[in-house]
Amino acid sequence: MTLLHLFDLDGTLMYGSAAPVEISRQLGLADEIAQLERAFVAQEIGPHEFALAAQKLWTDLTPAHVRAAFDEAPWISGIREVWQEIRERGDYCAVISLSPSFFVELLLEWGAHAAHGSVFPEVPFTRPVDMAGILTPEGKVTVADRLCAQFGLERSDCVAYGDSSTDVALFEAVPRSVAVNARPYLVEKATHVYEGRDLREAYQLAGVARTGVEAS
């Protein structure tokens, strides 16, 4: 059976951080983005308000900042090894994240078949963000359905990996899920629960890994 593995980015592939945090750190705006993140987690603002506020913060953002944020981010171990294993099995792997597309899409370099984020204008910004392109938690399910159609699969063929409230809708839509360093309310909805810093271990919990992908 061919499977589609769907990975969240912030807090899942990236340990204890998020793409907007790492981007803002490059610009010396750690305090400002932390305030926005707190408001988002508290549901005082939604994805669209967050995106507008973040773009205003990132007026001076350049491609070099984005690359540095990506290269210096606290990624968990084993991402490329897991995605190589998935490809060798004939399965598919994709990243679906509310973070900016210009950051999320860099994960294609590591072997993801697809990477979908909130669609921001190209960097440096010369036009405002289009709200129609900003992903929501429910939008993750829409993207997953689109990927299933692209790969000739069904929701029943999917495995989701996530950590927070933005992953609840996707966890509820697919039959198998792995909560990775997750908040309690997502743990309750997960098929499997992983705490740690190696994606190979989380992947093994899904029950499809070969022994060759084990963490050393």
PDB file of N, CA, C and O in Angstrom, residues 19-39 45 49-62 65 100 102 120 123 125 129:
ATOM      1  N   ALA A  19       9.331  28.819  11.876  1.00  0.00           N
ATOM      2  CA  ALA A  19       9.932  29.589  10.789  1.00  0.00           C
ATOM      3  C   ALA A  19       9.840  31.095  11.027  1.00  0.00           C
ATOM      4  O   ALA A  19      10.843  31.804  10.856  1.00  0.00           O
ATOM      5  N   PRO A  20       8.674  31.651  11.416  1.00  0.00           N
ATOM      6  CA  PRO A  20       8.637  33.099  11.661  1.00  0.00           C
ATOM      7  C   PRO A  20       9.599  33.555  12.754  1.00  0.00           C
ATOM      8  O   PRO A  20      10.155  34.657  12.683  1.00  0.00           O
ATOM      9  N   VAL A  21       9.795  32.700  13.751  1.00  0.00           N
ATOM     10  CA  VAL A  21      10.728  33.040  14.831  1.00  0.00           C
ATOM     11  C   VAL A  21      12.160  33.093  14.292  1.00  0.00           C
ATOM     12  O   VAL A  21      12.916  34.039  14.576  1.00  0.00           O
ATOM     13  N   GLU A  22      12.537  32.089  13.504  1.00  0.00           N
ATOM     14  CA  GLU A  22      13.898  32.051  12.976  1.00  0.00           C
ATOM     15  C   GLU A  22      14.142  33.176  11.973  1.00  0.00           C
ATOM     16  O   GLU A  22      15.221  33.770  11.930  1.00  0.00           O
ATOM     17  N   ILE A  23      13.144  33.495  11.170  1.00  0.00           N
ATOM     18  CA  ILE A  23      13.262  34.618  10.227  1.00  0.00           C
ATOM     19  C   ILE A  23      13.436  35.923  10.989  1.00  0.00           C
ATOM     20  O   ILE A  23      14.319  36.728  10.676  1.00  0.00           O
ATOM     21  N   SER A  24      12.598  36.118  12.005  1.00  0.00           N
ATOM     22  CA  SER A  24      12.651  37.368  12.770  1.00  0.00           C
ATOM     23  C   SER A  24      13.951  37.507  13.533  1.00  0.00           C
ATOM     24  O   SER A  24      14.468  38.624  13.709  1.00  0.00           O
ATOM     25  N   ARG A  25      14.498  36.389  13.990  1.00  0.00           N
ATOM     26  CA  ARG A  25      15.768  36.430  14.710  1.00  0.00           C
ATOM     27  C   ARG A  25      16.872  36.998  13.824  1.00  0.00           C
ATOM     28  O   ARG A  25      17.749  37.726  14.296  1.00  0.00           O
ATOM     29  N   GLN A  26      16.833  36.683  12.545  1.00  0.00           N
ATOM     30  CA  GLN A  26      17.838  37.205  11.621  1.00  0.00           C
ATOM     31  C   GLN A  26      17.751  38.725  11.481  1.00  0.00           C
ATOM     32  O   GLN A  26      18.733  39.384  11.137  1.00  0.00           O
ATOM     33  N   LEU A  27      16.576  39.271  11.755  1.00  0.00           N
ATOM     34  CA  LEU A  27      16.356  40.715  11.630  1.00  0.00           C
ATOM     35  C   LEU A  27      16.424  41.440  12.974  1.00  0.00           C
ATOM     36  O   LEU A  27      16.178  42.641  13.044  1.00  0.00           O
ATOM     37  N   GLY A  28      16.749  40.717  14.039  1.00  0.00           N
ATOM     38  CA  GLY A  28      16.805  41.328  15.355  1.00  0.00           C
ATOM     39  C   GLY A  28      15.430  41.645  15.921  1.00  0.00           C
ATOM     40  O   GLY A  28      15.287  42.578  16.716  1.00  0.00           O
ATOM     41  N   LEU A  29      14.420  40.861  15.525  1.00  0.00           N
ATOM     42  CA  LEU A  29      13.042  41.130  15.935  1.00  0.00           C
ATOM     43  C   LEU A  29      12.462  39.978  16.753  1.00  0.00           C
ATOM     44  O   LEU A  29      11.284  39.656  16.649  1.00  0.00           O
ATOM     45  N   ALA A  30      13.283  39.375  17.581  1.00  0.00           N
ATOM     46  CA  ALA A  30      12.842  38.216  18.363  1.00  0.00           C
ATOM     47  C   ALA A  30      11.719  38.572  19.318  1.00  0.00           C
ATOM     48  O   ALA A  30      10.747  37.807  19.475  1.00  0.00           O
ATOM     49  N   ASP A  31      11.805  39.707  19.974  1.00  0.00           N
ATOM     50  CA  ASP A  31      10.770  40.093  20.940  1.00  0.00           C
ATOM     51  C   ASP A  31       9.446  40.374  20.240  1.00  0.00           C
ATOM     52  O   ASP A  31       8.373  39.994  20.735  1.00  0.00           O
ATOM     53  N   GLU A  32       9.532  41.022  19.091  1.00  0.00           N
ATOM     54  CA  GLU A  32       8.313  41.384  18.367  1.00  0.00           C
ATOM     55  C   GLU A  32       7.571  40.143  17.864  1.00  0.00           C
ATOM     56  O   GLU A  32       6.343  40.054  17.970  1.00  0.00           O
ATOM     57  N   ILE A  33       8.308  39.178  17.335  1.00  0.00           N
ATOM     58  CA  ILE A  33       7.641  37.978  16.828  1.00  0.00           C
ATOM     59  C   ILE A  33       7.141  37.114  17.982  1.00  0.00           C
ATOM     60  O   ILE A  33       6.112  36.443  17.848  1.00  0.00           O
ATOM     61  N   ALA A  34       7.830  37.156  19.103  1.00  0.00           N
ATOM     62  CA  ALA A  34       7.370  36.394  20.266  1.00  0.00           C
ATOM     63  C   ALA A  34       6.008  36.894  20.731  1.00  0.00           C
ATOM     64  O   ALA A  34       5.140  36.099  21.117  1.00  0.00           O
ATOM     65  N   GLN A  35       5.805  38.190  20.673  1.00  0.00           N
ATOM     66  CA  GLN A  35       4.509  38.762  21.041  1.00  0.00           C
ATOM     67  C   GLN A  35       3.418  38.291  20.078  1.00  0.00           C
ATOM     68  O   GLN A  35       2.307  37.933  20.506  1.00  0.00           O
ATOM     69  N   LEU A  36       3.732  38.269  18.798  1.00  0.00           N
ATOM     70  CA  LEU A  36       2.767  37.781  17.808  1.00  0.00           C
ATOM     71  C   LEU A  36       2.463  36.302  18.001  1.00  0.00           C
ATOM     72  O   LEU A  36       1.311  35.864  17.899  1.00  0.00           O
ATOM     73  N   GLU A  37       3.500  35.521  18.261  1.00  0.00           N
ATOM     74  CA  GLU A  37       3.309  34.085  18.476  1.00  0.00           C
ATOM     75  C   GLU A  37       2.414  33.830  19.684  1.00  0.00           C
ATOM     76  O   GLU A  37       1.543  32.952  19.643  1.00  0.00           O
ATOM     77  N   ARG A  38       2.615  34.579  20.754  1.00  0.00           N
ATOM     78  CA  ARG A  38       1.786  34.403  21.948  1.00  0.00           C
ATOM     79  C   ARG A  38       0.324  34.723  21.638  1.00  0.00           C
ATOM     80  O   ARG A  38      -0.593  34.015  22.077  1.00  0.00           O
ATOM     81  N   ALA A  39       0.096  35.768  20.878  1.00  0.00           N
ATOM     82  CA  ALA A  39      -1.270  36.150  20.512  1.00  0.00           C
ATOM     83  C   ALA A  39      -1.916  35.079  19.641  1.00  0.00           C
ATOM     84  O   ALA A  39      -3.110  34.790  19.773  1.00  0.00           O
ATOM     85  N   ILE A  45      -5.412  36.280  17.695  1.00  0.00           N
ATOM     86  CA  ILE A  45      -5.365  36.588  16.271  1.00  0.00           C
ATOM     87  C   ILE A  45      -5.351  35.269  15.511  1.00  0.00           C
ATOM     88  O   ILE A  45      -4.955  34.230  16.043  1.00  0.00           O
ATOM     89  N   GLU A  49      -4.389  37.516  10.283  1.00  0.00           N
ATOM     90  CA  GLU A  49      -3.860  38.656  11.036  1.00  0.00           C
ATOM     91  C   GLU A  49      -2.377  38.469  11.337  1.00  0.00           C
ATOM     92  O   GLU A  49      -1.595  39.432  11.285  1.00  0.00           O
ATOM     93  N   PHE A  50      -2.003  37.225  11.630  1.00  0.00           N
ATOM     94  CA  PHE A  50      -0.593  36.945  11.893  1.00  0.00           C
ATOM     95  C   PHE A  50       0.249  37.238  10.663  1.00  0.00           C
ATOM     96  O   PHE A  50       1.315  37.856  10.752  1.00  0.00           O
ATOM     97  N   ALA A  51      -0.207  36.802   9.500  1.00  0.00           N
ATOM     98  CA  ALA A  51       0.547  37.008   8.264  1.00  0.00           C
ATOM     99  C   ALA A  51       0.729  38.490   7.955  1.00  0.00           C
ATOM    100  O   ALA A  51       1.823  38.932   7.568  1.00  0.00           O
ATOM    101  N   LEU A  52      -0.334  39.270   8.123  1.00  0.00           N
ATOM    102  CA  LEU A  52      -0.237  40.714   7.873  1.00  0.00           C
ATOM    103  C   LEU A  52       0.768  41.374   8.814  1.00  0.00           C
ATOM    104  O   LEU A  52       1.608  42.174   8.387  1.00  0.00           O
ATOM    105  N   ALA A  53       0.683  41.023  10.087  1.00  0.00           N
ATOM    106  CA  ALA A  53       1.589  41.609  11.072  1.00  0.00           C
ATOM    107  C   ALA A  53       3.029  41.184  10.825  1.00  0.00           C
ATOM    108  O   ALA A  53       3.966  41.986  10.961  1.00  0.00           O
ATOM    109  N   ALA A  54       3.220  39.911  10.452  1.00  0.00           N
ATOM    110  CA  ALA A  54       4.573  39.419  10.196  1.00  0.00           C
ATOM    111  C   ALA A  54       5.190  40.127   8.998  1.00  0.00           C
ATOM    112  O   ALA A  54       6.365  40.521   9.033  1.00  0.00           O
ATOM    113  N   GLN A  55       4.429  40.310   7.947  1.00  0.00           N
ATOM    114  CA  GLN A  55       4.977  40.992   6.773  1.00  0.00           C
ATOM    115  C   GLN A  55       5.404  42.421   7.106  1.00  0.00           C
ATOM    116  O   GLN A  55       6.427  42.905   6.623  1.00  0.00           O
ATOM    117  N   LYS A  56       4.639  43.080   7.957  1.00  0.00           N
ATOM    118  CA  LYS A  56       5.019  44.436   8.373  1.00  0.00           C
ATOM    119  C   LYS A  56       6.341  44.422   9.140  1.00  0.00           C
ATOM    120  O   LYS A  56       7.149  45.348   9.004  1.00  0.00           O
ATOM    121  N   LEU A  57       6.540  43.378   9.940  1.00  0.00           N
ATOM    122  CA  LEU A  57       7.797  43.264  10.679  1.00  0.00           C
ATOM    123  C   LEU A  57       8.984  43.045   9.741  1.00  0.00           C
ATOM    124  O   LEU A  57      10.097  43.482  10.017  1.00  0.00           O
ATOM    125  N   TRP A  58       8.738  42.334   8.650  1.00  0.00           N
ATOM    126  CA  TRP A  58       9.820  41.871   7.775  1.00  0.00           C
ATOM    127  C   TRP A  58      10.090  42.795   6.598  1.00  0.00           C
ATOM    128  O   TRP A  58      10.466  42.348   5.508  1.00  0.00           O
ATOM    129  N   THR A  59       9.943  44.076   6.784  1.00  0.00           N
ATOM    130  CA  THR A  59      10.145  45.053   5.708  1.00  0.00           C
ATOM    131  C   THR A  59      11.536  44.941   5.090  1.00  0.00           C
ATOM    132  O   THR A  59      11.708  45.098   3.877  1.00  0.00           O
ATOM    133  N   ASP A  60      12.527  44.660   5.918  1.00  0.00           N
ATOM    134  CA  ASP A  60      13.917  44.618   5.441  1.00  0.00           C
ATOM    135  C   ASP A  60      14.388  43.208   5.078  1.00  0.00           C
ATOM    136  O   ASP A  60      15.586  42.983   4.872  1.00  0.00           O
ATOM    137  N   LEU A  61      13.478  42.260   4.987  1.00  0.00           N
ATOM    138  CA  LEU A  61      13.853  40.864   4.751  1.00  0.00           C
ATOM    139  C   LEU A  61      14.425  40.668   3.349  1.00  0.00           C
ATOM    140  O   LEU A  61      13.897  41.181   2.357  1.00  0.00           O
ATOM    141  N   THR A  62      15.505  39.905   3.271  1.00  0.00           N
ATOM    142  CA  THR A  62      16.149  39.584   1.999  1.00  0.00           C
ATOM    143  C   THR A  62      16.255  38.065   1.857  1.00  0.00           C
ATOM    144  O   THR A  62      16.140  37.330   2.844  1.00  0.00           O
ATOM    145  N   HIS A  65      18.632  36.578   4.355  1.00  0.00           N
ATOM    146  CA  HIS A  65      18.081  36.360   5.691  1.00  0.00           C
ATOM    147  C   HIS A  65      17.309  35.045   5.753  1.00  0.00           C
ATOM    148  O   HIS A  65      17.405  34.285   6.721  1.00  0.00           O
ATOM    149  N   PRO A 100       5.469  30.876   6.038  1.00  0.00           N
ATOM    150  CA  PRO A 100       5.594  31.418   4.678  1.00  0.00           C
ATOM    151  C   PRO A 100       6.121  30.411   3.669  1.00  0.00           C
ATOM    152  O   PRO A 100       7.070  29.671   3.940  1.00  0.00           O
ATOM    153  N   PHE A 102       7.902  30.873   1.098  1.00  0.00           N
ATOM    154  CA  PHE A 102       9.291  31.062   0.675  1.00  0.00           C
ATOM    155  C   PHE A 102      10.269  30.355   1.604  1.00  0.00           C
ATOM    156  O   PHE A 102      11.408  30.080   1.220  1.00  0.00           O
ATOM    157  N   PHE A 120       3.259  33.897   0.437  1.00  0.00           N
ATOM    158  CA  PHE A 120       3.708  35.275   0.608  1.00  0.00           C
ATOM    159  C   PHE A 120       4.302  35.766  -0.710  1.00  0.00           C
ATOM    160  O   PHE A 120       4.714  34.962  -1.543  1.00  0.00           O
ATOM    161  N   VAL A 123      10.538  37.623  -1.799  1.00  0.00           N
ATOM    162  CA  VAL A 123      11.396  38.460  -0.947  1.00  0.00           C
ATOM    163  C   VAL A 123      12.496  39.075  -1.808  1.00  0.00           C
ATOM    164  O   VAL A 123      13.084  38.382  -2.644  1.00  0.00           O
ATOM    165  N   PHE A 125       9.939  42.111  -0.218  1.00  0.00           N
ATOM    166  CA  PHE A 125       8.551  42.386  -0.529  1.00  0.00           C
ATOM    167  C   PHE A 125       8.400  43.680  -1.333  1.00  0.00           C
ATOM    168  O   PHE A 125       8.964  44.715  -0.983  1.00  0.00           O
ATOM    169  N   VAL A 129       0.770  40.919   1.060  1.00  0.00           N
ATOM    170  CA  VAL A 129       0.385  39.516   1.068  1.00  0.00           C
ATOM    171  C   VAL A 129      -1.079  39.393   0.658  1.00  0.00           C
ATOM    172  O   VAL A 129      -1.916  40.217   1.024  1.00  0.00           O
TER     173      VAL A 129
END
